[in-house]
Coordinates of C-alpha atoms and ligand atoms in Angstrom, one line a residue:
X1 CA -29.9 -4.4 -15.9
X2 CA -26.4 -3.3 -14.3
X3 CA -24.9 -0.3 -15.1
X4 CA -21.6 -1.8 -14.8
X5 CA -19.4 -1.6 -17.6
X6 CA -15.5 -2.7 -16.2
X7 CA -13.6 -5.5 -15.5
X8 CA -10.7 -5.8 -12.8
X9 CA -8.2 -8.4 -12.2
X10 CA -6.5 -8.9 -8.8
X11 CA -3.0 -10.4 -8.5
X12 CA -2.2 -11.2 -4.7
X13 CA -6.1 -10.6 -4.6
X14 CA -6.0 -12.8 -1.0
X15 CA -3.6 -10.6 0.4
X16 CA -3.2 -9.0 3.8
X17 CA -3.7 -5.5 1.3
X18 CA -5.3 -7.3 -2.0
X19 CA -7.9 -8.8 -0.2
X20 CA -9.3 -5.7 1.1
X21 CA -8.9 -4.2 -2.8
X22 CA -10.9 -7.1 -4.1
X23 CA -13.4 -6.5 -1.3
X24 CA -13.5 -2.4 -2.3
X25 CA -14.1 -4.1 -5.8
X26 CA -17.0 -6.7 -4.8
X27 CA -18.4 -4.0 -2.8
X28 CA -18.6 -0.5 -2.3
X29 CA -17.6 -0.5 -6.0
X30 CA -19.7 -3.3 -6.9
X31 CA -21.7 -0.9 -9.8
X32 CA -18.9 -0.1 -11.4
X33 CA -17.6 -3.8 -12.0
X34 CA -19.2 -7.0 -13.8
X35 CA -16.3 -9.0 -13.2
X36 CA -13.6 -9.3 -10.4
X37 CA -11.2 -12.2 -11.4
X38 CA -9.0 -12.9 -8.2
X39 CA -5.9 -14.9 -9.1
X40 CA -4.3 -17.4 -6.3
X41 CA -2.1 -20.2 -6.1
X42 CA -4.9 -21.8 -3.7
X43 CA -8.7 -21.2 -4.6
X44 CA -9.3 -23.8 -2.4
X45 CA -8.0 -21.3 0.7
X46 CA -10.3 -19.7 3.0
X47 CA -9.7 -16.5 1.8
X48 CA -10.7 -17.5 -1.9
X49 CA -13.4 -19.4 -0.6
X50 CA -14.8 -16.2 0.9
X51 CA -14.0 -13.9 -2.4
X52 CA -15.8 -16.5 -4.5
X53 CA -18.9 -16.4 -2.1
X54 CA -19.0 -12.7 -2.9
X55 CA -19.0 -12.4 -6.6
X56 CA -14.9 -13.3 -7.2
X57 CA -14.0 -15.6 -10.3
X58 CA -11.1 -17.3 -9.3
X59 CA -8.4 -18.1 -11.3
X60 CA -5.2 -20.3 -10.3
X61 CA -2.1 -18.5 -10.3
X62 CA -0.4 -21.9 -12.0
X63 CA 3.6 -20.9 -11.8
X64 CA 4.1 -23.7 -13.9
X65 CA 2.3 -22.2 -17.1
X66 CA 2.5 -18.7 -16.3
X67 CA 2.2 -17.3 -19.5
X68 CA -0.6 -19.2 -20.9
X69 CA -2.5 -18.4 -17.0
X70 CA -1.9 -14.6 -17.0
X71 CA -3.1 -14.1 -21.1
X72 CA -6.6 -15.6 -19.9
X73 CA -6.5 -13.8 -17.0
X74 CA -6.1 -10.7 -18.7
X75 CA -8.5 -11.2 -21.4
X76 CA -11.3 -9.1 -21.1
X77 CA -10.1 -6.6 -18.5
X78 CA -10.0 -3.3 -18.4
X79 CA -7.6 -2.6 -15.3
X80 CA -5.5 -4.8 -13.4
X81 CA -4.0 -4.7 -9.6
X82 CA -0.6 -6.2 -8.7
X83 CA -1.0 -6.3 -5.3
X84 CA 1.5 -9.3 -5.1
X85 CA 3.9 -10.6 -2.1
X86 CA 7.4 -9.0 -2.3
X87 CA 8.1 -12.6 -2.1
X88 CA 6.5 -13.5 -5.3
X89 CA 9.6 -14.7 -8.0
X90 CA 10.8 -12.9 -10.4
X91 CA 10.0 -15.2 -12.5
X92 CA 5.7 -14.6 -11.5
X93 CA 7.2 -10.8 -11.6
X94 CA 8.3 -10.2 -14.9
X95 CA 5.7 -12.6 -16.5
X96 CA 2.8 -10.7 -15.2
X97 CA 4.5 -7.7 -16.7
X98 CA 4.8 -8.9 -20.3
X99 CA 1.3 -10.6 -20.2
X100 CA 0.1 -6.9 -19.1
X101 CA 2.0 -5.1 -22.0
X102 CA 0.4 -8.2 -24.7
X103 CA -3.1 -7.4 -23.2
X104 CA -5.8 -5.2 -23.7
X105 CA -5.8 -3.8 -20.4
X106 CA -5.8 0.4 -20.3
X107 CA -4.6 0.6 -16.6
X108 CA -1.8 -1.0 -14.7
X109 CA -1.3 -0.7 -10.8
X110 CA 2.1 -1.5 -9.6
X111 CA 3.1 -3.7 -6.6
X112 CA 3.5 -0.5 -4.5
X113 CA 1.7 0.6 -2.0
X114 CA 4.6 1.6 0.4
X115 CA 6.5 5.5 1.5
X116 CA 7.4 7.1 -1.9
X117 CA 10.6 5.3 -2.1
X118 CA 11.9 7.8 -5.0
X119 CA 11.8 10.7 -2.3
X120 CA 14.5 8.9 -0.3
X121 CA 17.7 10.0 0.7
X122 CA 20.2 6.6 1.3
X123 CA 22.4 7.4 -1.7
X124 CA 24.7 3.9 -2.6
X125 CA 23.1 2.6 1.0
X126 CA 19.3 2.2 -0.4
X127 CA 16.9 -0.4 0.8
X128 CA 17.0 -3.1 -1.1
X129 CA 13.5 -3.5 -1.2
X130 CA 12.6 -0.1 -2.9
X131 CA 15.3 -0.2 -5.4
X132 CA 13.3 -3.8 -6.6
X133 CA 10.5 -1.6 -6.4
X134 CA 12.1 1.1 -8.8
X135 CA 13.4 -1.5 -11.1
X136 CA 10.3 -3.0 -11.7
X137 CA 8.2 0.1 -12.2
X138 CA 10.6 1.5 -14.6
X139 CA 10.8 -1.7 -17.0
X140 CA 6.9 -1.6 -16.2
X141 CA 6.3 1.8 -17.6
X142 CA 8.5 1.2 -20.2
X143 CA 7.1 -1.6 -21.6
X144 CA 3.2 -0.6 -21.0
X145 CA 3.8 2.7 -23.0
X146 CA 0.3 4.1 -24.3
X147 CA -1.7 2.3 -21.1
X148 CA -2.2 3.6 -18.1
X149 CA 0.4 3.0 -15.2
X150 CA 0.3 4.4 -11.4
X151 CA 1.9 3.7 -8.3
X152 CA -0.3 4.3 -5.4
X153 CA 1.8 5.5 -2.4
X154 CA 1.2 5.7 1.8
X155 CA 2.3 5.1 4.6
X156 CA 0.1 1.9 6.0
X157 CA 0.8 1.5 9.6
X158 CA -1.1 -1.5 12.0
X159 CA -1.8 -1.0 15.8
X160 CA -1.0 -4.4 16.5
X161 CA 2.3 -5.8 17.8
X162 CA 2.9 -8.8 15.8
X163 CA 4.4 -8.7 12.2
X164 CA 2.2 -11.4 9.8
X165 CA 5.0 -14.3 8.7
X166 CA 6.2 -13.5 5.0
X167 CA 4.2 -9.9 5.1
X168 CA 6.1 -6.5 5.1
X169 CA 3.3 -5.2 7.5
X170 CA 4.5 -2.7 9.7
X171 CA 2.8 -2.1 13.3
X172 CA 2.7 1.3 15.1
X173 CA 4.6 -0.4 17.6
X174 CA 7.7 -0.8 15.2
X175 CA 7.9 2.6 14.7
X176 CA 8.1 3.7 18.6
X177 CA 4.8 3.8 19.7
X178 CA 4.4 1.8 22.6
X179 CA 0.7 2.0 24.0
X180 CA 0.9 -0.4 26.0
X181 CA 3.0 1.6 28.4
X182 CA 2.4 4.7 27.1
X183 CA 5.9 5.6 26.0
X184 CA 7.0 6.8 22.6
X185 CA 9.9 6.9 21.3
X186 CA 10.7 8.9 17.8
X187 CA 13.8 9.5 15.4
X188 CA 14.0 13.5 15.6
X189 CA 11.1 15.7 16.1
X190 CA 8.2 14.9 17.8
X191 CA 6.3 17.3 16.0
X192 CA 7.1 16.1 12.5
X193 CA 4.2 15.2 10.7
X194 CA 3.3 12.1 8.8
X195 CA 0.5 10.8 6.9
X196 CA -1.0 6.9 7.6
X197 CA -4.0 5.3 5.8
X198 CA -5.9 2.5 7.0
X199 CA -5.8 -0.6 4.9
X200 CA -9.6 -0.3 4.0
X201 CA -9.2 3.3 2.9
X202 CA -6.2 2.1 0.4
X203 CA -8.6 -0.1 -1.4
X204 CA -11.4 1.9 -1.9
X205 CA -9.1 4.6 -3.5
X206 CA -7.5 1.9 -5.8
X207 CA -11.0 1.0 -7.3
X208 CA -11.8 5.3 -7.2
X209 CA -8.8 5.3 -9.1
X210 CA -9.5 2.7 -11.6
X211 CA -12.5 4.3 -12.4
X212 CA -11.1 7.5 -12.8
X213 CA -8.6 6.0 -15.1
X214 CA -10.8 4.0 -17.0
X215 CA -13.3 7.2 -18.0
X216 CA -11.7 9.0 -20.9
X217 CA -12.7 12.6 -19.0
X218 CA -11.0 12.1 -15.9
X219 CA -7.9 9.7 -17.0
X220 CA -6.1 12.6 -18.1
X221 CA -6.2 13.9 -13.9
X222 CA -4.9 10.8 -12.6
X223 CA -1.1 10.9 -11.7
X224 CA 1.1 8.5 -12.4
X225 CA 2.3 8.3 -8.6
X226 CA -0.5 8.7 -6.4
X227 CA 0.0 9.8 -2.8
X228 CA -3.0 9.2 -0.2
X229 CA -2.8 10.8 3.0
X230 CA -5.8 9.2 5.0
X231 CA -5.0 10.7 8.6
X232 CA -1.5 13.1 9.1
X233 CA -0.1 13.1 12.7
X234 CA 2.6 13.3 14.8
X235 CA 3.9 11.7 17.3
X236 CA 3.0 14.4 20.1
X237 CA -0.8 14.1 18.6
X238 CA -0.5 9.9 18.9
X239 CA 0.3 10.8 22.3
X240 CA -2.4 13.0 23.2
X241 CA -5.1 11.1 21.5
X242 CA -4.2 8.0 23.3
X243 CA -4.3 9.8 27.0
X244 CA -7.3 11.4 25.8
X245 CA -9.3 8.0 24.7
X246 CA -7.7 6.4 27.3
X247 CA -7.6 8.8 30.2
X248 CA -4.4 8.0 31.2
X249 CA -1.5 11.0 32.2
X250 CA 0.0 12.1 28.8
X251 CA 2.9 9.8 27.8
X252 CA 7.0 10.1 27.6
X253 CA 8.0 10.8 24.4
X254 CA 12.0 9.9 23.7
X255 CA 12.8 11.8 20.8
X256 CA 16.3 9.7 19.1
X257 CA 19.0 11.3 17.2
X258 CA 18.2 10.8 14.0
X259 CA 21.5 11.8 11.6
X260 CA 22.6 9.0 14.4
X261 CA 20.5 6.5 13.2
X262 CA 20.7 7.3 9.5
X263 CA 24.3 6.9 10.2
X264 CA 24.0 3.6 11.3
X265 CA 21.9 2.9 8.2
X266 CA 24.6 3.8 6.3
X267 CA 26.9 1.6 8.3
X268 CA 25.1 -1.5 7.9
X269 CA 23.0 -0.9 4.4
X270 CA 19.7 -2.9 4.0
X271 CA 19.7 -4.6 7.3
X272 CA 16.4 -3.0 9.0
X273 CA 13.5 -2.0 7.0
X274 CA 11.6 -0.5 10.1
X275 CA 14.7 1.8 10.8
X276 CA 14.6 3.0 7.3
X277 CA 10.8 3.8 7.7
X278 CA 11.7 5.5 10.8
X279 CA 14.4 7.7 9.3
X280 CA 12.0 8.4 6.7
X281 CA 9.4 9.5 9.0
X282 CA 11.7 12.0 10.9
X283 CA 12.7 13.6 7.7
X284 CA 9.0 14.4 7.2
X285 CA 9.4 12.4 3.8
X286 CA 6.0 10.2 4.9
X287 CA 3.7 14.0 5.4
X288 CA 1.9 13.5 2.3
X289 CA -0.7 16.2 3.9
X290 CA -0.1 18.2 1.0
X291 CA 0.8 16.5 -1.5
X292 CA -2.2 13.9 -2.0
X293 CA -4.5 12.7 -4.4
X294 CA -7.2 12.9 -1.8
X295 CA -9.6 15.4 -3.2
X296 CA -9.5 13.1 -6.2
X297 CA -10.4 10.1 -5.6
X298 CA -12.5 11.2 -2.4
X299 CA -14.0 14.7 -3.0
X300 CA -15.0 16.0 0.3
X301 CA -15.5 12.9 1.0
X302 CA -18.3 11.9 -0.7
X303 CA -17.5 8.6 -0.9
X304 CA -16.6 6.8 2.2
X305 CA -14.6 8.8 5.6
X306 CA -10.9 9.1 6.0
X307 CA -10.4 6.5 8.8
X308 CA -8.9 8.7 11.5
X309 CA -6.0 7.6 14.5
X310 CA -8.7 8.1 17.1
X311 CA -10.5 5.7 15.6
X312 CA -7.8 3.3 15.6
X313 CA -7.3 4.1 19.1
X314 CA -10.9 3.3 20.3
X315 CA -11.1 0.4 18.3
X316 CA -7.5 -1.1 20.5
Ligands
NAP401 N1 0.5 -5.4 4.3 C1 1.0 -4.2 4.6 O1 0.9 -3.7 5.7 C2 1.8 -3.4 3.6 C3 2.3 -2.2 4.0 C4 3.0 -1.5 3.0 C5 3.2 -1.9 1.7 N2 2.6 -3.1 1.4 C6 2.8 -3.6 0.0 O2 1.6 -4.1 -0.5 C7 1.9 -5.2 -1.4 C8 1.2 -6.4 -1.0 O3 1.6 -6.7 0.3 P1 0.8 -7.7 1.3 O4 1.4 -7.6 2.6 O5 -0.6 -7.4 1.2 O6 1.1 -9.1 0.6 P2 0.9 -10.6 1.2 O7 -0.4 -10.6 2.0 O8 2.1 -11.1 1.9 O9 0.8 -11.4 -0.1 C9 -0.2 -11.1 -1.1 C10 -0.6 -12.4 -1.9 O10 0.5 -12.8 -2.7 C11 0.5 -14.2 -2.9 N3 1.8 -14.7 -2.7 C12 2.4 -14.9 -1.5 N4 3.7 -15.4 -1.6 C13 3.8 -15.6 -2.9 C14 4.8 -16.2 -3.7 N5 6.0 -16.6 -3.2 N6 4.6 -16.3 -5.1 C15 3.5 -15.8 -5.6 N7 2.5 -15.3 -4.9 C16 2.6 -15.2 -3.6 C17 -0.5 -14.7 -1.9 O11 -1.7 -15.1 -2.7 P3 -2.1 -16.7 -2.9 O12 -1.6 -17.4 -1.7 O13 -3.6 -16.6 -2.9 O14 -1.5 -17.1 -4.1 C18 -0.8 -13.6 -1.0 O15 -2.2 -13.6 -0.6 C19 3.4 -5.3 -1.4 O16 3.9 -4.6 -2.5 C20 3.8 -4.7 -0.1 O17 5.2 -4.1 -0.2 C21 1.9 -3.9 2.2

């Protein structure tokens, strides 16, 4: 008989990030959870397809009849995952907020995943995007008062050079490192350290999490803002790792003025994401090597290894 005793909804399960989570769920996690309900627009997709094939129930995201959609959804679960599009509508937004607060649910995570926006420094010139982010979580918490709400944060970078169509994803390249021709280029201190996780790493520390949350001993020792730090670098390290895997000479490294670029921020507010991330970087705001929930949800790493850069390198 399985020893599984939760329940997990996915929103955005099909996701560039959510599908992974679902994955973590179906998987690794698989003993923990009789039921991983993925909701989509299209079941029919590939991506659904796939889920289904691996233990998902699917359940159409119907925008039409959202709140009728997101009450069955939520029935019988202990913990769901809004691991949404930042292009979802408001209107998906703040219905799968007050079908949450109806429900029976005892944990919440919120569409984060990102830097820990509420660190920033771009007084009256923030991002657009994070102060969404910051609405949201605070009508979220609000309303969910007496469940269980966290924000996971990290700093999620890809090594390849194209950005996914109607995806925030953010390559390595974006941010200045060039491996290609083995220049990099940085916004202040090359020796500034900041944390990155690999997608697959992100997951399995959302369903860690969700267990911790869901067990009345260890809820209590969940944060509400969660910081993961898979691998902490700098840009010197990037460098030396990739002349190392690579054996090629040791790289230039352009180090940018970076009150310059905040300045330029400031001058044209919300314009460029990646510049903002940049900024952030340089202001050591993304070296969560200190501050993480690491030893939590992975305890000397019993569970899985922290994917490290050198393995993102060999893998190139
Ligand atoms: N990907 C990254 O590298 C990255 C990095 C940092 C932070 N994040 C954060 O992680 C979260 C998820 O990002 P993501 O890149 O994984 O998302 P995504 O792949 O762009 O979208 C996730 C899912 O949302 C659904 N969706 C897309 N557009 C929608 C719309 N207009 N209305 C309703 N649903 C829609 C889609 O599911 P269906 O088509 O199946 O309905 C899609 O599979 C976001 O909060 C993002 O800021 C992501």
């Amino acid at each position: 008989m399985s020893a599984a005793t939760h329940s997990v909804a996915v929103l955005g399960g099909t996701g560039a990030l959510g599908k992974q989570i679902s994955l973590a769920f179906l998987t690794e996690f698989k003993s923990n959870f009789h039921t991983v309900r993925v909701l989509t627009r299209d079941p029919s997709s590939a991506v659904a397809k796939e889920l289904a094939e691996r233990g998902a129930s699917l359940v159409k995201l119907d925008e039409s009849h959202l709140t009728r959609v997101l009450d069955d959804a939520f029935k019988d679960v202990d913990v769901v995952v809004n691991a949404l599009s930042t292009k979802s509508s408001d209107a998906t937004n703040q219905a799968v907020i007050d079908a949450a607060a109806r429900s029976n649910i005892k944990a919440y995570f919120l569409d984060e995943y990102g830097s820990d926006h509420w660190i920033n420094e771009f007084s009256g010139y923030e991002h657009p995007g994070w102060l969404e982010k910051q609405r949201i979580a605070t009508e979220t918490r609000k309303k969910l008062q007496g469940k269980k709400v966290i924000a996971v944060s990290k700093l999620q970078l890809k090594w390849n050079h194209v950005n996914i169509a109607n995806s925030l994803s953010v390559s390595y390249h974006n941010v200045g490192v060039d491996i290609e021709n083995n220049v990099y280029s940085v916004y202040g201190s090359p020796s500034q350290k900041f944390s990155t996780t690999a997608k697959t790493d992100v997951a399995r520390s959302v369903a860690r999490l969700a267990i911790l949350a869901l067990d009345p001993a260890t809820a209590p020792k969940v944060p509400d803002n969660v910081r993961i730090a898979g691998a902490t670098v700098t840009y010197e390290e990037i460098r030396d790792i990739v002349a190392r895997v690579k054996g090629v000479p040791k790289g230039e490294i352009k180090a940018e003025d970076l009150q310059q670029h905040k300045e330029d921020i400031r001058q044209h507010p919300g314009e460029n994401f990646i510049d903002y991330l940049r900024v952030v970087i340089g202001e050591g705001k993304a070296d969560f090597s200190t501050t993480n929930a690491n030893a939590l949800v992975n305890p000397g790493e019993a569970f899985w290894k922290w994917t490290t850069v050198e393995e993102y390198v060999r893998a190139l």
